[in-house]
mmCIF file of C-alpha atoms in Angstrom:
data_model
loop_
_atom_site.group_PDB
_atom_site.id
_atom_site.type_symbol
_atom_site.label_atom_id
_atom_site.label_comp_id
_atom_site.label_asym_id
_atom_site.label_seq_id
_atom_site.Cartn_x
_atom_site.Cartn_y
_atom_site.Cartn_z
ATOM 1 C CA MET A 1 -0.166 0.043 0.152
ATOM 2 C CA LYS A 2 1.642 3.400 -1.075
ATOM 3 C CA LEU A 3 0.466 6.695 -0.970
ATOM 4 C CA PRO A 4 1.330 9.790 -2.786
ATOM 5 C CA ILE A 5 3.228 11.384 0.045
ATOM 6 C CA LYS A 6 6.555 12.118 0.705
ATOM 7 C CA LEU A 7 7.231 10.765 4.015
ATOM 8 C CA ASP A 8 10.325 11.687 6.295
ATOM 9 C CA ARG A 9 9.465 9.355 9.163
ATOM 10 C CA PRO A 10 7.222 6.199 9.465
ATOM 11 C CA ILE A 11 3.468 6.779 9.546
ATOM 12 C CA ALA A 12 0.873 4.408 11.659
ATOM 13 C CA PHE A 13 -2.460 4.360 10.586
ATOM 14 C CA PHE A 14 -4.387 2.895 13.217
ATOM 15 C CA ASP A 15 -7.916 1.891 14.338
ATOM 16 C CA LEU A 16 -9.421 0.827 17.844
ATOM 17 C CA GLU A 17 -12.367 -1.257 18.917
ATOM 18 C CA THR A 18 -13.098 -0.562 22.398
ATOM 19 C CA THR A 19 -15.527 -1.581 25.527
ATOM 20 C CA GLY A 20 -17.034 1.903 25.129
ATOM 21 C CA LEU A 21 -16.598 5.409 24.567
ATOM 22 C CA ASP A 22 -15.021 6.768 27.631
ATOM 23 C CA PRO A 23 -11.354 6.858 27.735
ATOM 24 C CA LYS A 24 -10.864 7.074 31.480
ATOM 25 C CA ARG A 25 -13.214 3.986 31.856
ATOM 26 C CA ASP A 26 -13.279 1.863 28.916
ATOM 27 C CA ARG A 27 -10.476 -0.369 27.271
ATOM 28 C CA ILE A 28 -9.218 -1.210 23.931
ATOM 29 C CA VAL A 29 -10.434 -4.705 22.876
ATOM 30 C CA GLU A 30 -8.936 -4.420 19.302
ATOM 31 C CA LEU A 31 -6.062 -2.528 17.500
ATOM 32 C CA ALA A 32 -5.148 -2.806 13.842
ATOM 33 C CA ILE A 33 -2.426 -0.814 12.463
ATOM 34 C CA ILE A 34 -0.801 0.110 8.896
ATOM 35 C CA LEU A 35 2.513 1.206 9.185
ATOM 36 C CA LEU A 36 4.014 2.949 6.143
ATOM 37 C CA SER A 37 7.870 3.747 6.032
ATOM 38 C CA PRO A 38 10.061 5.903 3.744
ATOM 39 C CA ASP A 39 12.254 3.124 3.100
ATOM 40 C CA LYS A 40 10.857 0.112 4.558
ATOM 41 C CA ASP A 41 8.176 -2.660 3.510
ATOM 42 C CA ASP A 42 4.782 -1.902 4.585
ATOM 43 C CA PHE A 43 3.374 -3.499 7.998
ATOM 44 C CA GLN A 44 0.129 -4.325 8.892
ATOM 45 C CA ARG A 45 -1.123 -6.081 12.402
ATOM 46 C CA VAL A 46 -4.057 -6.735 14.135
ATOM 47 C CA ARG A 47 -4.342 -7.549 17.900
ATOM 48 C CA ARG A 48 -7.102 -8.415 20.417
ATOM 49 C CA PHE A 49 -6.944 -7.891 23.788
ATOM 50 C CA ASN A 50 -8.547 -9.266 27.071
ATOM 51 C CA PRO A 51 -10.002 -5.376 28.667
ATOM 52 C CA GLY A 52 -10.456 -7.051 32.174
ATOM 53 C CA ILE A 53 -14.001 -5.239 32.084
ATOM 54 C CA PRO A 54 -17.275 -5.960 30.340
ATOM 55 C CA ILE A 55 -17.669 -4.935 27.008
ATOM 56 C CA HIS A 56 -20.833 -2.426 26.731
ATOM 57 C CA PRO A 57 -23.725 -4.189 24.646
ATOM 58 C CA GLU A 58 -23.998 -1.167 22.462
ATOM 59 C CA ALA A 59 -20.256 -1.417 21.713
ATOM 60 C CA SER A 60 -20.605 -4.843 20.650
ATOM 61 C CA ALA A 61 -23.624 -4.236 18.622
ATOM 62 C CA VAL A 62 -21.174 -2.035 16.525
ATOM 63 C CA HIS A 63 -17.777 -4.031 16.177
ATOM 64 C CA GLY A 64 -19.412 -7.396 16.829
ATOM 65 C CA ILE A 65 -16.739 -8.562 19.405
ATOM 66 C CA PHE A 66 -18.040 -9.953 22.877
ATOM 67 C CA ASP A 67 -16.629 -10.797 26.338
ATOM 68 C CA ALA A 68 -16.643 -14.536 25.175
ATOM 69 C CA ASP A 69 -14.155 -13.591 22.028
ATOM 70 C CA LEU A 70 -11.394 -12.025 24.279
ATOM 71 C CA VAL A 71 -11.216 -14.981 27.413
ATOM 72 C CA LYS A 72 -8.043 -16.215 25.903
ATOM 73 C CA GLU A 73 -6.358 -13.122 24.680
ATOM 74 C CA ALA A 74 -3.541 -11.240 26.565
ATOM 75 C CA PRO A 75 -4.334 -7.889 28.540
ATOM 76 C CA PHE A 76 -3.194 -4.672 26.589
ATOM 77 C CA GLU A 77 -0.472 -3.986 29.453
ATOM 78 C CA SER A 78 1.130 -7.350 28.388
ATOM 79 C CA ARG A 79 2.038 -5.970 24.432
ATOM 80 C CA SER A 80 2.177 -2.147 25.702
ATOM 81 C CA ARG A 81 6.015 -1.726 25.706
ATOM 82 C CA ASN A 82 6.404 -3.438 22.286
ATOM 83 C CA LEU A 83 3.507 -1.108 20.850
ATOM 84 C CA PHE A 84 5.128 1.964 22.451
ATOM 85 C CA ARG A 85 8.413 1.049 20.583
ATOM 86 C CA LEU A 86 6.624 0.504 17.323
ATOM 87 C CA LEU A 87 4.754 3.653 17.286
ATOM 88 C CA ASP A 88 7.141 6.042 19.245
ATOM 89 C CA PRO A 89 9.092 6.832 15.964
ATOM 90 C CA CYS A 90 5.936 7.699 14.017
ATOM 91 C CA ASP A 91 3.462 10.355 12.838
ATOM 92 C CA LEU A 92 -0.320 8.977 13.098
ATOM 93 C CA GLY A 93 -3.171 8.571 10.749
ATOM 94 C CA GLY A 94 -6.452 7.343 11.194
ATOM 95 C CA PHE A 95 -10.421 8.271 10.626
ATOM 96 C CA ASN A 96 -11.488 10.232 13.624
ATOM 97 C CA VAL A 97 -8.461 9.381 15.242
ATOM 98 C CA ARG A 98 -8.047 12.810 16.886
ATOM 99 C CA ARG A 99 -11.439 12.996 18.577
ATOM 100 C CA PHE A 100 -11.417 9.169 19.776
ATOM 101 C CA ASP A 101 -8.844 6.730 18.887
ATOM 102 C CA LEU A 102 -5.644 8.755 19.931
ATOM 103 C CA PRO A 103 -7.197 9.954 23.377
ATOM 104 C CA MET A 104 -8.143 6.469 24.114
ATOM 105 C CA LEU A 105 -4.674 4.819 23.206
ATOM 106 C CA ILE A 106 -3.031 7.761 25.275
ATOM 107 C CA ALA A 107 -4.946 6.886 28.053
ATOM 108 C CA GLU A 108 -4.494 3.188 27.780
ATOM 109 C CA PHE A 109 -0.688 3.667 27.794
ATOM 110 C CA ALA A 110 -0.984 5.937 30.645
ATOM 111 C CA ARG A 111 -2.601 3.024 32.570
ATOM 112 C CA CYS A 112 0.513 0.908 31.893
ATOM 113 C CA GLY A 113 2.752 3.837 33.243
ATOM 114 C CA MET A 114 3.552 5.172 29.842
ATOM 115 C CA GLN A 115 3.181 8.787 28.532
ATOM 116 C CA PHE A 116 2.477 8.514 24.770
ATOM 117 C CA ASP A 117 3.018 12.137 23.769
ATOM 118 C CA HIS A 118 1.195 13.413 20.730
ATOM 119 C CA ARG A 119 2.566 16.769 20.632
ATOM 120 C CA ASN A 120 5.994 15.634 18.933
ATOM 121 C CA ARG A 121 4.259 14.023 15.873
ATOM 122 C CA ARG A 122 2.023 14.846 13.160
ATOM 123 C CA VAL A 123 -1.278 13.478 13.111
ATOM 124 C CA ILE A 124 -3.512 12.979 9.944
ATOM 125 C CA ASP A 125 -7.183 12.606 10.692
ATOM 126 C CA VAL A 126 -8.961 11.553 7.261
ATOM 127 C CA GLN A 127 -12.482 12.392 8.882
ATOM 128 C CA THR A 128 -11.109 15.773 9.223
ATOM 129 C CA ILE A 129 -10.390 16.177 5.646
ATOM 130 C CA TYR A 130 -13.485 14.594 4.644
ATOM 131 C CA HIS A 131 -15.599 16.915 6.716
ATOM 132 C CA ARG A 132 -13.809 20.235 5.543
ATOM 133 C CA LYS A 133 -13.885 19.138 1.935
ATOM 134 C CA GLU A 134 -17.438 17.616 2.094
ATOM 135 C CA PRO A 135 -19.235 19.780 4.575
ATOM 136 C CA ARG A 136 -22.406 18.521 6.343
ATOM 137 C CA ASP A 137 -24.126 21.860 6.616
ATOM 138 C CA LEU A 138 -27.434 23.504 5.367
ATOM 139 C CA SER A 139 -25.858 24.871 2.213
ATOM 140 C CA ALA A 140 -24.489 21.334 1.583
ATOM 141 C CA ALA A 141 -27.988 19.977 2.307
ATOM 142 C CA ALA A 142 -29.529 22.191 -0.019
ATOM 143 C CA ARG A 143 -27.048 21.707 -2.798
ATOM 144 C CA PHE A 144 -27.695 17.665 -2.409
ATOM 145 C CA TYR A 145 -31.750 17.581 -1.783
ATOM 146 C CA LEU A 146 -32.889 20.817 -3.452
ATOM 147 C CA ASP A 147 -30.284 21.320 -6.278
ATOM 148 C CA VAL A 148 -29.916 25.033 -5.239
ATOM 149 C CA GLN A 149 -27.200 27.222 -4.041
ATOM 150 C CA HIS A 150 -28.208 28.511 -0.563
ATOM 151 C CA THR A 151 -27.077 31.995 -1.056
ATOM 152 C CA GLU A 152 -28.448 33.498 1.977
ATOM 153 C CA ALA A 153 -26.743 31.147 4.559
ATOM 154 C CA HIS A 154 -27.068 32.264 8.168
ATOM 155 C CA THR A 155 -29.797 34.571 7.506
ATOM 156 C CA ALA A 156 -32.440 33.160 9.986
ATOM 157 C CA MET A 157 -35.524 33.292 7.614
ATOM 158 C CA SER A 158 -33.769 31.878 4.526
ATOM 159 C CA ASP A 159 -32.062 29.157 6.555
ATOM 160 C CA ILE A 160 -35.529 27.878 8.063
ATOM 161 C CA GLN A 161 -37.263 28.285 4.640
ATOM 162 C CA THR A 162 -34.468 26.072 3.587
ATOM 163 C CA THR A 163 -34.455 23.698 6.338
ATOM 164 C CA VAL A 164 -38.459 23.047 5.549
ATOM 165 C CA ALA A 165 -37.650 22.414 2.073
ATOM 166 C CA VAL A 166 -34.917 19.912 2.588
ATOM 167 C CA LEU A 167 -37.117 17.828 4.937
ATOM 168 C CA ASP A 168 -39.671 18.102 2.141
ATOM 169 C CA ALA A 169 -37.293 16.473 0.015
ATOM 170 C CA GLN A 170 -36.003 14.091 2.473
ATOM 171 C CA LEU A 171 -39.331 12.678 2.805
ATOM 172 C CA THR A 172 -39.923 12.136 -0.757
ATOM 173 C CA ARG A 173 -36.620 10.990 -1.171
ATOM 174 C CA TYR A 174 -36.545 7.857 1.490
ATOM 175 C CA PRO A 175 -39.861 6.062 1.575
ATOM 176 C CA ASP A 176 -38.783 4.420 4.830
ATOM 177 C CA LEU A 177 -39.170 7.623 6.541
ATOM 178 C CA SER A 178 -42.613 7.956 7.845
ATOM 179 C CA PRO A 179 -44.250 11.203 7.564
ATOM 180 C CA ASP A 180 -45.404 11.175 11.017
ATOM 181 C CA MET A 181 -44.207 13.185 14.060
ATOM 182 C CA ASP A 182 -43.641 10.207 16.329
ATOM 183 C CA SER A 183 -41.462 8.238 13.762
ATOM 184 C CA LEU A 184 -39.548 11.089 12.762
ATOM 185 C CA HIS A 185 -38.910 12.125 16.251
ATOM 186 C CA SER A 186 -37.637 8.433 17.120
ATOM 187 C CA TYR A 187 -35.407 8.478 13.920
ATOM 188 C CA CYS A 188 -33.681 11.514 15.108
ATOM 189 C CA ASP A 189 -33.280 10.541 18.566
ATOM 190 C CA ARG A 190 -30.061 8.499 18.258
ATOM 191 C CA SER A 191 -28.483 10.364 21.449
ATOM 192 C CA PRO A 192 -31.128 11.770 23.711
ATOM 193 C CA LEU A 193 -31.449 15.494 24.291
ATOM 194 C CA ARG A 194 -29.564 16.076 27.604
ATOM 195 C CA ILE A 195 -30.984 19.867 28.463
ATOM 196 C CA GLY A 196 -31.930 21.110 31.939
ATOM 197 C CA PHE A 197 -32.576 18.261 34.328
ATOM 198 C CA ASP A 198 -31.714 15.734 31.681
ATOM 199 C CA GLU A 199 -28.169 17.105 31.451
ATOM 200 C CA TRP A 200 -27.393 15.379 34.847
ATOM 201 C CA PHE A 201 -29.804 13.169 35.547
ATOM 202 C CA ARG A 202 -32.627 10.616 34.331
ATOM 203 C CA ARG A 203 -35.573 9.016 36.062
ATOM 204 C CA GLU A 204 -36.204 5.533 36.723
ATOM 205 C CA GLY A 205 -39.444 5.066 38.294
ATOM 206 C CA GLU A 206 -38.869 6.683 41.688
ATOM 207 C CA ASP A 207 -35.065 6.632 41.269
ATOM 208 C CA VAL A 208 -32.929 9.628 39.995
ATOM 209 C CA ILE A 209 -29.862 8.422 37.986
ATOM 210 C CA PHE A 210 -26.578 10.110 37.129
ATOM 211 C CA VAL A 211 -26.240 10.230 33.379
ATOM 212 C CA LYS A 212 -22.729 11.569 33.501
ATOM 213 C CA GLY A 213 -19.748 12.623 35.965
ATOM 214 C CA LYS A 214 -17.950 9.984 37.917
ATOM 215 C CA HIS A 215 -20.897 8.698 39.315
ATOM 216 C CA LYS A 216 -22.733 8.116 36.054
ATOM 217 C CA GLY A 217 -25.206 4.996 36.509
ATOM 218 C CA GLN A 218 -25.423 5.650 40.212
ATOM 219 C CA THR A 219 -28.713 6.857 41.894
ATOM 220 C CA LEU A 220 -28.555 10.132 43.285
ATOM 221 C CA GLN A 221 -29.582 8.592 46.638
ATOM 222 C CA SER A 222 -26.642 6.543 47.201
ATOM 223 C CA VAL A 223 -24.363 9.110 45.970
ATOM 224 C CA ALA A 224 -25.801 11.217 49.010
ATOM 225 C CA LEU A 225 -25.407 8.523 51.230
ATOM 226 C CA GLY A 226 -21.801 7.717 50.411
ATOM 227 C CA LYS A 227 -20.217 10.859 48.512
ATOM 228 C CA SER A 228 -22.216 13.808 49.776
ATOM 229 C CA ASP A 229 -19.510 16.180 49.053
ATOM 230 C CA TYR A 230 -19.857 15.619 45.452
ATOM 231 C CA LEU A 231 -23.236 16.996 45.696
ATOM 232 C CA TYR A 232 -22.339 20.049 47.795
ATOM 233 C CA TRP A 233 -19.792 20.659 45.107
ATOM 234 C CA MET A 234 -22.414 20.568 42.429
ATOM 235 C CA GLN A 235 -24.625 22.764 44.477
ATOM 236 C CA ASN A 236 -21.803 25.375 44.935
ATOM 237 C CA LYS A 237 -19.575 25.268 41.949
ATOM 238 C CA ILE A 238 -22.175 24.504 38.801
ATOM 239 C CA GLU A 239 -23.669 27.824 38.263
ATOM 240 C CA ASP A 240 -26.119 27.067 35.468
ATOM 241 C CA LEU A 241 -27.509 23.782 37.485
ATOM 242 C CA HIS A 242 -30.887 23.389 36.535
ATOM 243 C CA PRO A 243 -33.502 24.423 39.196
ATOM 244 C CA GLU A 244 -35.248 20.852 39.189
ATOM 245 C CA ALA A 245 -31.732 19.257 39.357
ATOM 246 C CA LYS A 246 -31.221 21.400 42.541
ATOM 247 C CA LYS A 247 -34.371 20.520 44.056
ATOM 248 C CA GLU A 248 -33.638 16.746 43.915
ATOM 249 C CA ILE A 249 -29.960 16.985 45.104
ATOM 250 C CA GLU A 250 -31.683 19.093 48.076
ATOM 251 C CA LYS A 251 -34.123 16.484 48.598
ATOM 252 C CA ALA A 252 -31.692 13.525 48.648
ATOM 253 C CA LEU A 253 -29.246 15.451 51.239
ATOM 254 C CA ALA A 254 -32.104 16.178 53.495
ATOM 255 C CA LEU A 255 -33.199 12.369 53.360
ATOM 256 C CA THR A 256 -29.776 11.534 54.289
ATOM 257 C CA THR A 257 -29.579 14.035 57.185
ATOM 258 C CA ALA A 258 -32.797 12.724 58.279
ATOM 259 C CA ASP A 259 -31.469 9.102 58.122
ATOM 260 C CA THR A 260 -28.573 10.293 60.539
#
């Protein structure tokens, strides 16, 4: 595999599959590398790792790797030094590598006691080139769906008129898009809106559950019982905390005080 790029050092294109999306909590389960050198043969390798933690079902649904597939694989740490030596002299490349793969790799090396410094190397992100050269904005949608130039971009009425026209064209182009509000809402709701109270919590019956932060997935009441200082920090430091969220925190802390 050759690229029309004049290389002055090796470049390692890499892709990761992981247990999830959080570099602090999740782990690498598969790593593939294509290494191109100025004066050596190309190098390709793929390795799987036992992450030591369960793979999120949503992640398995994407990459098709399950916990049982990794039982006999070695942990990342066992191969980390060889991998570090392989990548250390390299520039880096990938797709969405700046936002996902590289932060995940840096975090994984850090857990092994190694500092993988990206600042002394060039990073080529193919997704960045794609998005800059083929923008996914309203003007691009107007060209694609309406075959017109959106000449008054970023004037409010023109933008929203074009938006409505694009939706009309989408409903015509894609027969699987059902023209009813519930179906369209469901189609667009790939990631829930986290605004106001929902930015921090969700409700499950009578429980209030953290949806982000270091207590993500835990009930508000359990955090109030064991880590109440975190809730006091939220009250005092998060200036735009939603009133409903404040009320629930106050209620949880009050119940904790009453129990003692």
